[in-house]
Short mmCIF file of C-alpha atoms in Angstrom, two decimals:
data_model
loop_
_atom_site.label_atom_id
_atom_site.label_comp_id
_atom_site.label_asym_id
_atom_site.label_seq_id
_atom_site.Cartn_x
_atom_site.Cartn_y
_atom_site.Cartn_z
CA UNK A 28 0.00 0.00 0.00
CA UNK A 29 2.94 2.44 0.88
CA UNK A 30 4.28 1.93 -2.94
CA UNK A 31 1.08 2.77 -4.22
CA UNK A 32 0.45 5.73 -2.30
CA UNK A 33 3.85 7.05 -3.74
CA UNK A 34 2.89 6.38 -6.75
CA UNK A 35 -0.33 8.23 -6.87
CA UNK A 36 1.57 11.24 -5.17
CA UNK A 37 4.06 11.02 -8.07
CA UNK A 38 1.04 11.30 -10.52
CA UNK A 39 -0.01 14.44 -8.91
CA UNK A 40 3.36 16.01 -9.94
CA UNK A 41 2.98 14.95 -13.97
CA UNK A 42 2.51 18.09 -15.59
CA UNK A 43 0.14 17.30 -18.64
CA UNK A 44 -2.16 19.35 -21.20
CA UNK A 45 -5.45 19.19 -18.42
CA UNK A 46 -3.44 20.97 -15.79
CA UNK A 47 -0.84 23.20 -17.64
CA UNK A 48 0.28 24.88 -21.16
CA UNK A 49 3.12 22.54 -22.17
CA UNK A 50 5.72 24.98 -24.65
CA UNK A 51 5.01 24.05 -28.51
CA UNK A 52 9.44 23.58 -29.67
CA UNK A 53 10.83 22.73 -26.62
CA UNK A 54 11.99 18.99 -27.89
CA UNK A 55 13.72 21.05 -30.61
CA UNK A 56 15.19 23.32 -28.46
CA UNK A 57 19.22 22.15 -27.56
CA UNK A 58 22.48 22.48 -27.78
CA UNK A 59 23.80 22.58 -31.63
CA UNK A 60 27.50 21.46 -31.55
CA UNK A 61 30.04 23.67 -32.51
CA UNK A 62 30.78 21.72 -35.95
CA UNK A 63 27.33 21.87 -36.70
CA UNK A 64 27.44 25.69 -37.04
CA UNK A 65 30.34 26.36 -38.63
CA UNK A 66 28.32 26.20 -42.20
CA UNK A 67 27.02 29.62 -40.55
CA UNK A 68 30.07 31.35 -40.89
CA UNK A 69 30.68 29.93 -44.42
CA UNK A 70 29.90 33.02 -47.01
CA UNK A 71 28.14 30.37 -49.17
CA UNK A 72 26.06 29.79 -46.64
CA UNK A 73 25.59 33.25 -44.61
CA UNK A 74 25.46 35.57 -48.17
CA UNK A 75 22.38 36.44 -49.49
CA UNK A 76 21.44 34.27 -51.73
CA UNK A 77 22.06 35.13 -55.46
CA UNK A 78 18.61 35.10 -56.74
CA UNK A 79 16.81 37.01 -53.86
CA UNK A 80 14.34 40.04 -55.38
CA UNK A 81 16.43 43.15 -54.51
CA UNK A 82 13.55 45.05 -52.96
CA UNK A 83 13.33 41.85 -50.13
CA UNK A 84 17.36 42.32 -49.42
CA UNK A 85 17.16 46.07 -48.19
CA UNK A 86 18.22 44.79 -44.34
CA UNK A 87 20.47 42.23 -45.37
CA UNK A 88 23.05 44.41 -47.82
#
């Protein structure tokens, strides 16, 4: 009886959609490795890209 009454306090602590907002993203949301964001820096990667409409570049140049 004393396992199960643990238990059901334990339940009381789940956080679920009935009793809270749960974030939309947060299983996407981590640590990127450093190698993985090197590309970033890379001006292939980081330029604008060549075929962008000029009038939709104004904040970029």
């Amino acid at each position: 009886h004393e396992l199960l009454r643990y238990l059901h306090r334990l339940q009381s602590k789940d956080l679920s959609l009935c009793h809270s907002m749960i974030p939309l993203g947060s299983c996407t949301m981590k640590l990127n490795a450093t190698v993985e964001m090197m590309p970033v820096t890379w001006p292939s990667f980081a330029d604008i890209h060549p075929f962008a409409p000029l009038d939709q570049v104004a904040g970029y140049q």
